[in-house]
Amino acid sequence: MLTTLLDRPRPSPPPLDWLTLTDAFEVACMVRCTPPPAADVRRLDSGPHRGGIAEFNREDAAQRMRQLLGRLDVPVEHELTTGGLRRRYELHRLSVPPQHRAAYANLLTAGWRQGRRELLGGPFPGASAPRRLWRPRLAAAAWRAALLAGGRHVRRHCLGIRLADRDLAAVLVRGAALLDVPAALRPGSGCFLVVVPNGEHRERITESAELAPAS
């Protein structure tokens, strides 16, 4: 009897609605842009959730993640550390309280899997109107996360994003195509580099990733 129960397929959780999906997917992309917190790499979960902790060297990235987690009803604590002598730096550390980390991990897992499937699985023949509307929004969310939290590689002829996560690099390339922007994936030194040509293509990708004015 026990074996039979264990062999039964577990019901998969229902898909996230489009608005929740886009927010959770953007958070998941932001976390994948950052390395694990160096001070806690041994004791934290090595998975993509990083034990509920993310660190950013830009305030706008930290504030955006706080905004998204607030909309997802996930509380988060924000700690700021400054250092350096001649060259000052800021480190913004966001941590989800322990009692909320399971919900946070489930949201990121569902958001990443569903969002990645939407962007890499197309085209969808006969796609519904909501899907045609929200897939470009998912693409814009991925690029917004990368522009805020990824490593920028700016040259005269291109805008590049340095990433350690190959899956996220593939999502950005496919997302750029959905936004009518050509993007290329190039190997870098210990990383992947997603490149968009300067000019109208760079303007289009940055305009697509801009946040709407606060209401």
mmCIF file of C-alpha atoms in Angstrom:
data_model
loop_
_atom_site.group_PDB
_atom_site.id
_atom_site.type_symbol
_atom_site.label_atom_id
_atom_site.label_comp_id
_atom_site.label_asym_id
_atom_site.label_seq_id
_atom_site.Cartn_x
_atom_site.Cartn_y
_atom_site.Cartn_z
ATOM 1 C CA MET A 1 0.000 0.000 0.000
ATOM 2 C CA LEU A 2 2.799 2.451 0.937
ATOM 3 C CA THR A 3 4.647 1.749 -2.304
ATOM 4 C CA THR A 4 1.479 2.355 -4.285
ATOM 5 C CA LEU A 5 0.923 5.700 -2.567
ATOM 6 C CA LEU A 6 4.508 6.788 -3.174
ATOM 7 C CA ASP A 7 4.278 5.831 -6.838
ATOM 8 C CA ARG A 8 1.253 8.015 -7.461
ATOM 9 C CA PRO A 9 2.069 11.200 -9.399
ATOM 10 C CA ARG A 10 1.853 14.274 -7.221
ATOM 11 C CA PRO A 11 -0.525 16.954 -8.455
ATOM 12 C CA SER A 12 1.367 19.913 -9.878
ATOM 13 C CA PRO A 13 0.576 23.320 -8.372
ATOM 14 C CA PRO A 14 -1.744 25.541 -10.412
ATOM 15 C CA PRO A 15 -0.012 28.020 -12.708
ATOM 16 C CA LEU A 16 0.500 31.555 -11.463
ATOM 17 C CA ASP A 17 -1.725 34.268 -12.850
ATOM 18 C CA TRP A 18 0.023 36.537 -15.331
ATOM 19 C CA LEU A 19 0.590 39.476 -12.979
ATOM 20 C CA THR A 20 1.973 37.311 -10.175
ATOM 21 C CA LEU A 21 4.046 35.364 -12.692
ATOM 22 C CA THR A 22 5.675 38.488 -14.116
ATOM 23 C CA ASP A 23 6.629 39.804 -10.672
ATOM 24 C CA ALA A 24 7.917 36.423 -9.432
ATOM 25 C CA PHE A 25 9.820 35.863 -12.679
ATOM 26 C CA GLU A 26 11.525 39.250 -12.425
ATOM 27 C CA VAL A 27 12.608 38.511 -8.840
ATOM 28 C CA ALA A 28 13.952 35.112 -9.909
ATOM 29 C CA CYS A 29 15.915 36.738 -12.747
ATOM 30 C CA MET A 30 17.370 39.351 -10.396
ATOM 31 C CA VAL A 31 18.555 36.680 -7.971
ATOM 32 C CA ARG A 32 20.100 34.675 -10.818
ATOM 33 C CA CYS A 33 22.054 37.782 -11.861
ATOM 34 C CA THR A 34 23.907 37.912 -8.549
ATOM 35 C CA PRO A 35 26.534 35.603 -7.035
ATOM 36 C CA PRO A 36 25.797 33.889 -3.709
ATOM 37 C CA PRO A 37 26.541 36.097 -0.690
ATOM 38 C CA ALA A 38 30.239 35.479 -0.050
ATOM 39 C CA ALA A 39 30.012 35.559 3.746
ATOM 40 C CA ASP A 40 27.274 32.939 3.837
ATOM 41 C CA VAL A 41 28.118 30.688 0.912
ATOM 42 C CA ARG A 42 28.879 27.706 3.172
ATOM 43 C CA ARG A 43 25.813 27.797 5.343
ATOM 44 C CA LEU A 44 23.186 28.945 2.840
ATOM 45 C CA ASP A 45 21.224 26.812 0.442
ATOM 46 C CA SER A 46 23.293 26.694 -2.746
ATOM 47 C CA GLY A 47 20.149 26.640 -4.896
ATOM 48 C CA PRO A 48 18.779 29.613 -6.841
ATOM 49 C CA HIS A 49 16.952 30.970 -3.766
ATOM 50 C CA ARG A 50 20.225 31.528 -1.820
ATOM 51 C CA GLY A 51 18.494 30.865 1.493
ATOM 52 C CA GLY A 52 16.309 33.948 1.047
ATOM 53 C CA ILE A 53 19.261 36.351 0.804
ATOM 54 C CA ALA A 54 20.326 38.527 -2.131
ATOM 55 C CA GLU A 55 22.998 41.209 -2.329
ATOM 56 C CA PHE A 56 23.178 44.131 -4.769
ATOM 57 C CA ASN A 57 25.700 46.908 -5.266
ATOM 58 C CA ARG A 58 23.040 49.259 -6.626
ATOM 59 C CA GLU A 59 20.291 50.855 -4.563
ATOM 60 C CA ASP A 60 17.816 50.904 -7.443
ATOM 61 C CA ALA A 61 18.145 47.123 -7.818
ATOM 62 C CA ALA A 62 17.516 46.573 -4.117
ATOM 63 C CA GLN A 63 14.543 48.937 -4.106
ATOM 64 C CA ARG A 64 13.037 47.224 -7.142
ATOM 65 C CA MET A 65 13.296 43.806 -5.511
ATOM 66 C CA ARG A 66 11.711 45.194 -2.336
ATOM 67 C CA GLN A 67 8.853 46.599 -4.407
ATOM 68 C CA LEU A 68 8.273 43.282 -6.173
ATOM 69 C CA LEU A 69 8.377 41.246 -2.962
ATOM 70 C CA GLY A 70 5.932 43.683 -1.380
ATOM 71 C CA ARG A 71 3.477 43.066 -4.214
ATOM 72 C CA LEU A 72 3.986 39.323 -3.711
ATOM 73 C CA ASP A 73 3.281 39.624 0.045
ATOM 74 C CA VAL A 74 6.785 38.455 0.966
ATOM 75 C CA PRO A 75 8.368 40.539 3.765
ATOM 76 C CA VAL A 76 12.022 41.428 3.404
ATOM 77 C CA GLU A 77 14.665 43.148 5.531
ATOM 78 C CA HIS A 78 17.059 45.638 3.916
ATOM 79 C CA GLU A 79 20.543 46.141 5.341
ATOM 80 C CA LEU A 80 23.015 48.667 3.915
ATOM 81 C CA THR A 81 26.777 48.347 4.329
ATOM 82 C CA THR A 82 29.285 50.930 3.095
ATOM 83 C CA GLY A 83 33.040 50.612 2.839
ATOM 84 C CA GLY A 84 36.159 51.523 0.955
ATOM 85 C CA LEU A 85 38.532 54.451 1.322
ATOM 86 C CA ARG A 86 39.401 56.137 -1.943
ATOM 87 C CA ARG A 87 36.628 54.300 -3.778
ATOM 88 C CA ARG A 88 33.491 54.037 -1.690
ATOM 89 C CA TYR A 89 31.023 51.237 -2.277
ATOM 90 C CA GLU A 90 27.575 50.243 -1.040
ATOM 91 C CA LEU A 91 26.259 46.742 -0.487
ATOM 92 C CA HIS A 92 22.508 46.283 -0.195
ATOM 93 C CA ARG A 93 21.613 43.002 1.492
ATOM 94 C CA LEU A 94 17.999 41.815 1.302
ATOM 95 C CA SER A 95 16.931 38.919 3.493
ATOM 96 C CA VAL A 96 13.571 37.187 3.781
ATOM 97 C CA PRO A 97 12.695 36.233 7.394
ATOM 98 C CA PRO A 98 13.081 32.478 8.052
ATOM 99 C CA GLN A 99 9.359 31.861 8.507
ATOM 100 C CA HIS A 100 8.633 33.234 5.018
ATOM 101 C CA ARG A 101 11.479 31.590 3.107
ATOM 102 C CA ALA A 102 9.488 28.511 2.067
ATOM 103 C CA ALA A 103 6.818 30.690 0.432
ATOM 104 C CA TYR A 104 9.545 32.810 -1.172
ATOM 105 C CA ALA A 105 11.322 29.735 -2.552
ATOM 106 C CA ASN A 106 8.057 28.320 -3.931
ATOM 107 C CA LEU A 107 7.232 31.611 -5.658
ATOM 108 C CA LEU A 108 10.665 31.878 -7.248
ATOM 109 C CA THR A 109 10.614 28.247 -8.364
ATOM 110 C CA ALA A 110 7.165 28.549 -9.932
ATOM 111 C CA GLY A 111 7.885 31.982 -11.412
ATOM 112 C CA TRP A 112 11.155 30.907 -13.002
ATOM 113 C CA ARG A 113 9.852 27.626 -14.426
ATOM 114 C CA GLN A 114 6.658 29.075 -15.812
ATOM 115 C CA GLY A 115 8.279 32.259 -17.126
ATOM 116 C CA ARG A 116 11.181 30.385 -18.710
ATOM 117 C CA ARG A 117 8.754 27.989 -20.381
ATOM 118 C CA GLU A 118 6.727 30.867 -21.797
ATOM 119 C CA LEU A 119 9.783 32.585 -23.287
ATOM 120 C CA LEU A 120 11.711 29.554 -24.530
ATOM 121 C CA GLY A 121 8.775 27.384 -25.565
ATOM 122 C CA GLY A 122 7.222 29.553 -28.266
ATOM 123 C CA PRO A 123 5.890 30.289 -30.736
ATOM 124 C CA PHE A 124 2.444 29.135 -29.648
ATOM 125 C CA PRO A 125 0.076 28.574 -32.622
ATOM 126 C CA GLY A 126 -3.302 30.101 -31.877
ATOM 127 C CA ALA A 127 -2.041 31.746 -28.680
ATOM 128 C CA SER A 128 -4.677 33.495 -26.601
ATOM 129 C CA ALA A 129 -4.846 37.278 -26.375
ATOM 130 C CA PRO A 130 -3.523 37.294 -22.764
ATOM 131 C CA ARG A 131 -0.539 35.174 -23.767
ATOM 132 C CA ARG A 132 0.266 37.434 -26.724
ATOM 133 C CA LEU A 133 0.078 40.422 -24.369
ATOM 134 C CA TRP A 134 2.049 39.027 -21.430
ATOM 135 C CA ARG A 135 4.910 37.201 -23.139
ATOM 136 C CA PRO A 136 6.557 40.513 -24.193
ATOM 137 C CA ARG A 137 5.984 41.768 -20.637
ATOM 138 C CA LEU A 138 7.825 38.724 -19.309
ATOM 139 C CA ALA A 139 10.650 39.476 -21.747
ATOM 140 C CA ALA A 140 10.773 43.086 -20.548
ATOM 141 C CA ALA A 141 10.827 41.889 -16.916
ATOM 142 C CA ALA A 142 13.824 39.645 -17.610
ATOM 143 C CA TRP A 143 15.721 42.485 -19.256
ATOM 144 C CA ARG A 144 14.803 44.917 -16.494
ATOM 145 C CA ALA A 145 16.237 42.464 -13.953
ATOM 146 C CA ALA A 146 19.418 42.043 -15.993
ATOM 147 C CA LEU A 147 19.933 45.777 -16.532
ATOM 148 C CA LEU A 148 19.491 46.432 -12.810
ATOM 149 C CA ALA A 149 21.329 43.467 -11.306
ATOM 150 C CA GLY A 150 23.556 42.013 -14.028
ATOM 151 C CA GLY A 151 27.112 43.003 -14.838
ATOM 152 C CA ARG A 152 27.078 45.656 -17.557
ATOM 153 C CA HIS A 153 29.617 45.461 -20.364
ATOM 154 C CA VAL A 154 29.356 48.735 -22.277
ATOM 155 C CA ARG A 155 31.285 49.350 -25.489
ATOM 156 C CA ARG A 156 30.965 51.890 -28.279
ATOM 157 C CA HIS A 157 29.202 49.403 -30.539
ATOM 158 C CA CYS A 158 27.111 47.390 -28.075
ATOM 159 C CA LEU A 159 25.502 46.956 -24.690
ATOM 160 C CA GLY A 160 26.401 43.697 -22.983
ATOM 161 C CA ILE A 161 25.207 41.915 -19.858
ATOM 162 C CA ARG A 162 27.628 39.558 -18.074
ATOM 163 C CA LEU A 163 25.962 36.545 -16.488
ATOM 164 C CA ALA A 164 27.072 33.332 -14.825
ATOM 165 C CA ASP A 165 23.695 31.663 -15.475
ATOM 166 C CA ARG A 166 23.426 30.139 -18.945
ATOM 167 C CA ASP A 167 19.655 29.591 -18.713
ATOM 168 C CA LEU A 168 19.098 33.257 -17.937
ATOM 169 C CA ALA A 169 21.348 34.239 -20.850
ATOM 170 C CA ALA A 170 19.182 32.122 -23.180
ATOM 171 C CA VAL A 171 16.031 33.730 -21.742
ATOM 172 C CA LEU A 172 17.446 37.200 -22.472
ATOM 173 C CA VAL A 173 18.287 36.314 -26.063
ATOM 174 C CA ARG A 174 14.795 34.904 -26.692
ATOM 175 C CA GLY A 175 13.206 37.775 -24.799
ATOM 176 C CA ALA A 176 15.033 40.306 -26.954
ATOM 177 C CA ALA A 177 13.610 38.631 -30.064
ATOM 178 C CA LEU A 178 10.099 39.030 -28.620
ATOM 179 C CA LEU A 179 10.846 42.737 -28.234
ATOM 180 C CA ASP A 180 12.050 42.935 -31.862
ATOM 181 C CA VAL A 181 15.680 43.390 -30.834
ATOM 182 C CA PRO A 182 18.572 41.236 -32.102
ATOM 183 C CA ALA A 183 20.743 39.843 -29.308
ATOM 184 C CA ALA A 184 23.710 37.495 -29.413
ATOM 185 C CA LEU A 185 25.176 35.151 -26.812
ATOM 186 C CA ARG A 186 28.958 35.159 -26.591
ATOM 187 C CA PRO A 187 31.229 33.242 -24.240
ATOM 188 C CA GLY A 188 33.179 35.403 -21.830
ATOM 189 C CA SER A 189 35.909 34.832 -19.312
ATOM 190 C CA GLY A 190 34.127 32.632 -16.789
ATOM 191 C CA CYS A 191 30.739 34.023 -17.814
ATOM 192 C CA PHE A 192 28.244 34.432 -20.625
ATOM 193 C CA LEU A 193 27.817 37.730 -22.417
ATOM 194 C CA VAL A 194 24.483 38.777 -23.942
ATOM 195 C CA VAL A 195 25.087 41.568 -26.449
ATOM 196 C CA VAL A 196 22.679 44.064 -28.046
ATOM 197 C CA PRO A 197 23.897 46.473 -30.772
ATOM 198 C CA ASN A 198 23.994 50.168 -29.946
ATOM 199 C CA GLY A 199 21.639 52.603 -31.574
ATOM 200 C CA GLU A 200 17.957 51.900 -32.107
ATOM 201 C CA HIS A 201 18.184 48.329 -30.771
ATOM 202 C CA ARG A 202 19.737 49.377 -27.482
ATOM 203 C CA GLU A 203 17.186 52.178 -27.132
ATOM 204 C CA ARG A 204 14.330 49.758 -27.750
ATOM 205 C CA ILE A 205 15.518 47.240 -25.152
ATOM 206 C CA THR A 206 16.076 49.907 -22.499
ATOM 207 C CA GLU A 207 12.738 51.597 -23.220
ATOM 208 C CA SER A 208 10.950 48.240 -23.010
ATOM 209 C CA ALA A 209 12.554 47.564 -19.617
ATOM 210 C CA GLU A 210 11.756 50.980 -18.141
ATOM 211 C CA LEU A 211 9.340 51.102 -15.238
ATOM 212 C CA ALA A 212 6.051 52.880 -15.689
ATOM 213 C CA PRO A 213 5.687 56.058 -13.596
ATOM 214 C CA ALA A 214 4.334 55.363 -10.120
ATOM 215 C CA SER A 215 0.604 55.996 -9.809
#
